[in-house]
CSV table of C-alpha atoms in Angstrom, one decimal:
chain,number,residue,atom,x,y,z
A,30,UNK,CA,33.0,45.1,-45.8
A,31,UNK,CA,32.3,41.5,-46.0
A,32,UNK,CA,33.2,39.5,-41.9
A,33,UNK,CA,35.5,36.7,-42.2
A,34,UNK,CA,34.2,33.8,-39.9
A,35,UNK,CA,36.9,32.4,-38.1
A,36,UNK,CA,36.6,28.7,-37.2
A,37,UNK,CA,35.1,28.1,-33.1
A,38,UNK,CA,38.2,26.6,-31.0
A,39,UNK,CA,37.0,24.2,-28.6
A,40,UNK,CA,38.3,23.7,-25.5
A,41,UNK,CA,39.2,20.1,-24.1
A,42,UNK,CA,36.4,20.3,-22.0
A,43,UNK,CA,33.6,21.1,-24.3
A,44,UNK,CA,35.1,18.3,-26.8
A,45,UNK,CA,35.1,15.8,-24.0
A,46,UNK,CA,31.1,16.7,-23.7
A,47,UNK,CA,30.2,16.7,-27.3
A,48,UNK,CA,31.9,13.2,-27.4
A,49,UNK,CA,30.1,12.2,-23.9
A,50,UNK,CA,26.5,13.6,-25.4
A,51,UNK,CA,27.4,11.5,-28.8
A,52,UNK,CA,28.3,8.4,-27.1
A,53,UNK,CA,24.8,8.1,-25.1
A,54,UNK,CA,23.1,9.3,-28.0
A,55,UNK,CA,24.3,6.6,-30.0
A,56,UNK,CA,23.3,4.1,-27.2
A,57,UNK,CA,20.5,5.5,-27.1
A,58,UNK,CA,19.6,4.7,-30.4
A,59,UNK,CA,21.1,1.4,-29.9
A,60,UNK,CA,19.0,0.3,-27.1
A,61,UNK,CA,15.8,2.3,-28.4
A,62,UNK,CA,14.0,-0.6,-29.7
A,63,UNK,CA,15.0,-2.8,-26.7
A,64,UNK,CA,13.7,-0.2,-24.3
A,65,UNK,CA,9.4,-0.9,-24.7
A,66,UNK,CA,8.1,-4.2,-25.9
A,67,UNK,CA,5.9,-4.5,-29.3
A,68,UNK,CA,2.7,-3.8,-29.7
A,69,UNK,CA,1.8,-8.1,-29.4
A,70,UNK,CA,3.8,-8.6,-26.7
A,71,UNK,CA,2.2,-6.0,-24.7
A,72,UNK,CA,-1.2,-7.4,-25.6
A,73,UNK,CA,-0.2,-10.6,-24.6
A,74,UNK,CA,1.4,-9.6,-21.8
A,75,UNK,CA,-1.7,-7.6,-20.4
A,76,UNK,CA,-4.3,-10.5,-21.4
A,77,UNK,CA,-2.4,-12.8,-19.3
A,78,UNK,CA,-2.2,-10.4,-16.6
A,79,UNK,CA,-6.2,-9.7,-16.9
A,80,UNK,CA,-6.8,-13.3,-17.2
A,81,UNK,CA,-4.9,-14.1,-13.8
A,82,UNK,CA,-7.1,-11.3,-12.0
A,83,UNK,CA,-10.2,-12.2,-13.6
A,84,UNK,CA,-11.0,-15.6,-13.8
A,85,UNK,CA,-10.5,-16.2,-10.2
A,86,UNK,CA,-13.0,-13.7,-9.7
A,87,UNK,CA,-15.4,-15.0,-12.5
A,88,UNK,CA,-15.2,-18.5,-10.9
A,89,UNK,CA,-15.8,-17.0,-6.8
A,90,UNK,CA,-19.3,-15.1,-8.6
A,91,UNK,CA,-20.6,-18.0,-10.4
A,92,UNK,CA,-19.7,-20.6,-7.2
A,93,UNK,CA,-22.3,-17.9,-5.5
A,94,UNK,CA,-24.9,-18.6,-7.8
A,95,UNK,CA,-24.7,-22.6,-7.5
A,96,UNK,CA,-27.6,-24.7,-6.4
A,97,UNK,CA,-26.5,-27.5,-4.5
A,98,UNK,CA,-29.2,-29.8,-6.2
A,99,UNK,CA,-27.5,-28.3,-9.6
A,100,UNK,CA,-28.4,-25.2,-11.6
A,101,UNK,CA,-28.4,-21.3,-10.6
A,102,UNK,CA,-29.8,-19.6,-7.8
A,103,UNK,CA,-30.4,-16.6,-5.9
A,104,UNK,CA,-31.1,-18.4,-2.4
A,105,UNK,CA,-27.4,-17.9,-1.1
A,106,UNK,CA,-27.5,-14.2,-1.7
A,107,UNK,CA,-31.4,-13.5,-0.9
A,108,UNK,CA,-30.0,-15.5,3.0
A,109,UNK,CA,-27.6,-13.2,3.5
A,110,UNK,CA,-29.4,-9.7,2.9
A,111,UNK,CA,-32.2,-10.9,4.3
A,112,UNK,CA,-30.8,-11.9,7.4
A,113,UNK,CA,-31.2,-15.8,7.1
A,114,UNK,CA,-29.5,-18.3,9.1
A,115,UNK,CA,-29.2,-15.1,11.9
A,116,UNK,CA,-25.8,-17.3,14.1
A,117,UNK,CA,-23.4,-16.9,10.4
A,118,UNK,CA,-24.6,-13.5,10.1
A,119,UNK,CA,-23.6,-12.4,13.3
A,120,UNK,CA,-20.8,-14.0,13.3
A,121,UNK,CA,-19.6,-12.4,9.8
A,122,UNK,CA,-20.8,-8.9,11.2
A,123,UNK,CA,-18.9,-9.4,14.3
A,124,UNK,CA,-15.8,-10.4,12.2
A,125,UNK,CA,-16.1,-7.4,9.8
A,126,UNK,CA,-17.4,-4.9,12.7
A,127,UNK,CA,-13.8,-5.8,14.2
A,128,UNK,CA,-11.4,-5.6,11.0
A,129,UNK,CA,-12.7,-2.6,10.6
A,130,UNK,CA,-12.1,-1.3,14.0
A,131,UNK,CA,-8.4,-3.0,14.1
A,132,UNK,CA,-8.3,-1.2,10.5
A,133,UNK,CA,-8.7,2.6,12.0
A,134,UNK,CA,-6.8,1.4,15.1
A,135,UNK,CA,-3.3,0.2,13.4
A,136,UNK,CA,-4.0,3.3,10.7
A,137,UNK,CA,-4.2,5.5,13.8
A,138,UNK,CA,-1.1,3.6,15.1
A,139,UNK,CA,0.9,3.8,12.1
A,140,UNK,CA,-0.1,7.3,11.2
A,141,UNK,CA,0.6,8.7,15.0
A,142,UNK,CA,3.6,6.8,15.6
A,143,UNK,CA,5.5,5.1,12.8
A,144,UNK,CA,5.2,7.5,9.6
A,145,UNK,CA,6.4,10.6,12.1
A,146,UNK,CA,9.2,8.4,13.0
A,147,UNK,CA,10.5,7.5,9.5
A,148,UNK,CA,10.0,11.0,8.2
A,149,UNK,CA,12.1,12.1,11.1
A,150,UNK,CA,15.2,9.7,10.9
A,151,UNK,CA,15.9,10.0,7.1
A,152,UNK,CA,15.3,13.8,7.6
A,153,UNK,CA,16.7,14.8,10.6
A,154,UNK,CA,19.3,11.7,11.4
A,155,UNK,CA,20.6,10.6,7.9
A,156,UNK,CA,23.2,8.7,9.5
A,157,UNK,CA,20.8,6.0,11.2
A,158,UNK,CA,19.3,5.0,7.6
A,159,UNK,CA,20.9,1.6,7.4
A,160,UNK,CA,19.9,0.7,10.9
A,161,UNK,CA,16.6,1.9,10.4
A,162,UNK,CA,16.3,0.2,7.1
A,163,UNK,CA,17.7,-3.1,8.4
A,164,UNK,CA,15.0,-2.8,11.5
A,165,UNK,CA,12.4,-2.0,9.4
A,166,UNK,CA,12.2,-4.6,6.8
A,167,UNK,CA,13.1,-7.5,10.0
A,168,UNK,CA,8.9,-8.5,10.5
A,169,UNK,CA,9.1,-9.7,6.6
A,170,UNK,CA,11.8,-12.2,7.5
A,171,UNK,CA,9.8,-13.5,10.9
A,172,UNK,CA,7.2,-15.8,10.6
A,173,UNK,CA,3.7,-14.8,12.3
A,174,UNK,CA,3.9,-17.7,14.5
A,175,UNK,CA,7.4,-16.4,15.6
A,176,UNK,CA,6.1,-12.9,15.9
A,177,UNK,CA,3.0,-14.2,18.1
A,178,UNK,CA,5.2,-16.6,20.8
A,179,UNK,CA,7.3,-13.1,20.9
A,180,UNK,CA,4.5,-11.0,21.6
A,181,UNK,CA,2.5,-13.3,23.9
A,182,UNK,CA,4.0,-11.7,27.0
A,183,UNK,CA,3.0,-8.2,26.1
A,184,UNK,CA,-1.0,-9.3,25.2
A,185,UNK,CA,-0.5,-10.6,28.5
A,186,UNK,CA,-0.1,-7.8,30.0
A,187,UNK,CA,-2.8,-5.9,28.0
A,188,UNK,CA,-5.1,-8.3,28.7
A,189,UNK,CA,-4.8,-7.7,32.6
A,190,UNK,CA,-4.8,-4.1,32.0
A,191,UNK,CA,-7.5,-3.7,29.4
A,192,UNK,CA,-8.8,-7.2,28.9
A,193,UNK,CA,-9.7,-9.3,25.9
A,194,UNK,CA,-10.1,-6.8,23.3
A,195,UNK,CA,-9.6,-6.8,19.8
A,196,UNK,CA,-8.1,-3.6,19.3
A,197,UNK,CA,-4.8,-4.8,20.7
A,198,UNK,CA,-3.9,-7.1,17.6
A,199,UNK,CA,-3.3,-3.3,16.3
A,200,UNK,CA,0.0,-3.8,18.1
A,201,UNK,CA,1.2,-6.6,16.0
A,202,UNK,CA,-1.0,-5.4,12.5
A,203,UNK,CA,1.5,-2.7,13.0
A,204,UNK,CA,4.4,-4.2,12.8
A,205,UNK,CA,3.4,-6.4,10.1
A,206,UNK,CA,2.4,-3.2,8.0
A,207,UNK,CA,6.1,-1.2,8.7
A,208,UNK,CA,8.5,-2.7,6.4
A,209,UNK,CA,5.7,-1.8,3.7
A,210,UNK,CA,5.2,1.5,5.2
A,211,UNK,CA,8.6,1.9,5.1
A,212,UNK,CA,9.6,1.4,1.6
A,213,UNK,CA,6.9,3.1,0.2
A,214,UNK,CA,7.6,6.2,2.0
A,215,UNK,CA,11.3,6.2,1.5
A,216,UNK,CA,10.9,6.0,-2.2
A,217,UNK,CA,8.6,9.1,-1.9
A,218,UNK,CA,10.9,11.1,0.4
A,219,UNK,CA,14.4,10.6,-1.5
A,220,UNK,CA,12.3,11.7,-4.4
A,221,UNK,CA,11.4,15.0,-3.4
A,222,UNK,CA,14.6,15.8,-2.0
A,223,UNK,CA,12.9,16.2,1.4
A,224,UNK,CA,16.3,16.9,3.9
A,225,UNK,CA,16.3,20.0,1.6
A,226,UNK,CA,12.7,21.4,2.0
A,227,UNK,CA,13.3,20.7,5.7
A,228,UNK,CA,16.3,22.7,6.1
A,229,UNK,CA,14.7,25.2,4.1
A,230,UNK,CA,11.4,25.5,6.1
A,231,UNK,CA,13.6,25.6,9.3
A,232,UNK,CA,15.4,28.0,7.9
A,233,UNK,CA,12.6,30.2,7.3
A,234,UNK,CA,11.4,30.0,11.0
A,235,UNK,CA,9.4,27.1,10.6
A,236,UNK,CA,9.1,24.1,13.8
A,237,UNK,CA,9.4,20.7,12.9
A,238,UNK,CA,5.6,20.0,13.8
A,239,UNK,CA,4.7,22.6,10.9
A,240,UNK,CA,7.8,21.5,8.6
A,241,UNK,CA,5.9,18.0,8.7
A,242,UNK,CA,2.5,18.6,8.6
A,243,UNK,CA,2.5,21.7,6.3
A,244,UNK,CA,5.7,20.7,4.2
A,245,UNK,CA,7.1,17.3,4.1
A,246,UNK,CA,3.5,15.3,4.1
A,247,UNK,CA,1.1,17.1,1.8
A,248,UNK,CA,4.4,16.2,-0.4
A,249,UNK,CA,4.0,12.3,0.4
A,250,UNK,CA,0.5,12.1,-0.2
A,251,UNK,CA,0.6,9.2,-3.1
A,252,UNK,CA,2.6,7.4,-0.6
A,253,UNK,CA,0.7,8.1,2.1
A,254,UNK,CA,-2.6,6.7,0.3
A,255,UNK,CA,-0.7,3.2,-1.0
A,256,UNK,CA,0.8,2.7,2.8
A,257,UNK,CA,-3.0,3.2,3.5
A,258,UNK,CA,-4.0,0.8,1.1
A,259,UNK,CA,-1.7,-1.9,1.9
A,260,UNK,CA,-2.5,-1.7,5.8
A,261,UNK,CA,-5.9,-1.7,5.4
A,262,UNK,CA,-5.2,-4.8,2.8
A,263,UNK,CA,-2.9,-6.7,5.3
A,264,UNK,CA,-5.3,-5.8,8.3
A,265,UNK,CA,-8.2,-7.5,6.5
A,266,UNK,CA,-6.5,-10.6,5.0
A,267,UNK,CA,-4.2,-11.6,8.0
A,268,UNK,CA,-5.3,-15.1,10.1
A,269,UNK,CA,-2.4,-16.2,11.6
A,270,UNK,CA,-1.9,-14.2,14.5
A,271,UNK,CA,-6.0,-13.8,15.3
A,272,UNK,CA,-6.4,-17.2,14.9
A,273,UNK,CA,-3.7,-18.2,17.1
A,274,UNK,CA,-4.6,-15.5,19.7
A,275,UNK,CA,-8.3,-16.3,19.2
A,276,UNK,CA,-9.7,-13.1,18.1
A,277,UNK,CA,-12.7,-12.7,15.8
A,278,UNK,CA,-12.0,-11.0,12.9
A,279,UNK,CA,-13.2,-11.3,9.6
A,280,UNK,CA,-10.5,-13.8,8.5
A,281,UNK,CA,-11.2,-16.4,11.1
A,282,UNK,CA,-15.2,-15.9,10.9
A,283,UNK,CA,-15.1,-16.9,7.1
A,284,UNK,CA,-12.7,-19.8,8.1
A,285,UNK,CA,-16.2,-20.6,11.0
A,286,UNK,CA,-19.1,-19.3,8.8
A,287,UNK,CA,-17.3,-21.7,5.7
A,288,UNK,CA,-17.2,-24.7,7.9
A,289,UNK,CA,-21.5,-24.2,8.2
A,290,UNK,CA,-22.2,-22.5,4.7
A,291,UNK,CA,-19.3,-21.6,2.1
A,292,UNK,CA,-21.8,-20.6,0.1
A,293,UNK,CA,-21.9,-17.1,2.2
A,294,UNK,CA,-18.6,-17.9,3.2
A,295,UNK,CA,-17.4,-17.1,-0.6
A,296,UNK,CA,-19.9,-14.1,-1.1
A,297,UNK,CA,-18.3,-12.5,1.9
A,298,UNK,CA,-14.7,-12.7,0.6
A,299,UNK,CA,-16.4,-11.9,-2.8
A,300,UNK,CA,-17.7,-8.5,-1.9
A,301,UNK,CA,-14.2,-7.9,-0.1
A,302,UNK,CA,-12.3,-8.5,-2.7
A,303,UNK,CA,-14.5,-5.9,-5.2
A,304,UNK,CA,-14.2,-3.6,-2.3
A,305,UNK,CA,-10.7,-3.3,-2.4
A,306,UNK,CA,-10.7,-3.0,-6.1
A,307,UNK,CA,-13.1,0.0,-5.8
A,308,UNK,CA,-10.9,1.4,-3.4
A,309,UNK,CA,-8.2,0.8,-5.3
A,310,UNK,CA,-9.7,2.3,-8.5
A,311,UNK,CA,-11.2,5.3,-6.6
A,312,UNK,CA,-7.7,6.4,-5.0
A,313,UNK,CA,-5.5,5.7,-8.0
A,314,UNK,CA,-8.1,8.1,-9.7
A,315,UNK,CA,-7.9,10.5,-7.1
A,316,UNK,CA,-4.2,10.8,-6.9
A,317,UNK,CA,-4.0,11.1,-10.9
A,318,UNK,CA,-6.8,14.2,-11.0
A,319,UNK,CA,-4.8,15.8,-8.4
A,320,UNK,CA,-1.6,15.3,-10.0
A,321,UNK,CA,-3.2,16.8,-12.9
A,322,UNK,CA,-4.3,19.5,-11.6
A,323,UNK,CA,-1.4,20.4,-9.8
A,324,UNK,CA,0.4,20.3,-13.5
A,325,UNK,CA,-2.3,22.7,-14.6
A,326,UNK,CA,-2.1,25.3,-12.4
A,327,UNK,CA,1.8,24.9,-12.2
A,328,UNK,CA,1.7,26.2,-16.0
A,329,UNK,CA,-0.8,28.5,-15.2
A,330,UNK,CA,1.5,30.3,-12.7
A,331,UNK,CA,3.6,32.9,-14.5
């Protein structure tokens, strides 16, 4: 006996969808073409780009090969590996030696004391987000000459208490580095829905020392590697504030070591700046194998 197919009602509800999924579909297609650019403007777009990162660095390498007297040379580059002109040598060493050091010390700082805090607030106190926010971003609107007259007082006491030392510019490198901290971290933690996996871990008998270390950060680990990136990048390239407190650091020996010889003045900054690129290069590659991975061996799991 044959079935007689009866004709589907739909409810108001599933015709209000069909006509909601319809609508952004035909947006969709509407917009489609708008939403990536061509092929030529892409290229253009990225040859500009690679021309504004390149040829500053082009003209910085061949200004390191320049002979005063005219021509090419290697005498610039031969003085400083081989230890010529020993007073700008030191004093570059001396300079690196202690961006370095204020490197690992406002790292330390920031990884102790500021990341734990702003993990903890938009976890555990929601509610304080806008203050936080508003206190957070408040060193980008000061000017580092502000910020120093503000925080002469405290290096004064630190100086009776520890002395001169470098290491306390950490203090202000820190703030300087939380509004980017900050954002970057933020972003990260409202996209893994991390007031959820904390409730969750707590739920399941697990402290807030272990919910953080075990749960919420291996989940912020791109994050935690740019906020490392841009310290370490705001810790090396910052004058202002050593200058004005006079501290040697590598800014304010170039600005020294250039007034003698720009020549190794410029092959300092030079190897710097391919540094950074490296480290740049070698972290972005690093997060993308591990997010890779972690792809695999989520399909792999049955």
């Amino acid at each position: 006996m044959a079935q007689i197919d009866t004709p589907r009602v739909l409810t108001p509800r599933t015709r209000q969808a069909r006509a909601s999924t319809a609508v952004r579909q035909a947006q969709h297609r509407a917009w489609n073409r708008y939403d990536r650019p061509s092929r030529i403007t892409g290229t253009v777009i990225l040859s500009l780009f690679a021309a504004v990162v390149t040829v500053p660095v082009i003209g910085l390498t061949s200004f390191t090969f320049r002979s005063p007297n005219g021509g090419m040379t290697l005498d610039h580059w031969r003085a400083l590996f081989a230890g010529q002109g020993s007073f700008i040598v030191k004093e570059l060493r001396a300079g690196l030696l202690n961006s370095l050091m204020l490197v690992a010390v406002t790292l330390l700082i920031a990884f102790v004391v500021i990341i734990p805090a702003i993990v903890l607030i938009e976890v555990r106190f929601p509610r304080l987000h806008q203050v936080m926010h508003t206190l957070m971003l408040l060193p980008m609107a000061v000017p580092a000459i502000v910020l120093v007259v503000g925080l002469a007082p405290v290096f004064s006491v630190t100086t009776r208490i520890f002395g001169t030392n470098t290491w306390s510019l950490a203090l202000a490198y820190g703030i300087l580095a939380m509004p980017y901290i900050y954002t970057t971290l933020t972003a990260g933690l409202d996209g893994m829905h991390a007031q959820t996996l904390a409730q969750t871990a707590q739920s399941l008998g697990a402290s807030w020392h272990r919910t953080l270390l075990t749960v919420l950060l291996p989940c912020l680990r791109r994050p935690l590697v740019t906020s490392t990136l841009i310290t370490t990048a705001i810790v090396l390239g910052e004058f202002t504030i050593s200058s004005l407190l006079n501290r040697v650091t590598l800014q304010t020996a170039l600005i020294a070591v250039g007034k003698t010889d720009v020549f190794l003045s410029v092959i300092v900054t030079l190897l710097v700046l391919l540094a950074t690129f490296a480290a740049l290069y070698v972290c972005g590659g690093i997060g993308r194998a591990t997010a890779e991975r972690n792809r695999t061996n989520h399909k792999e799991t049955p």
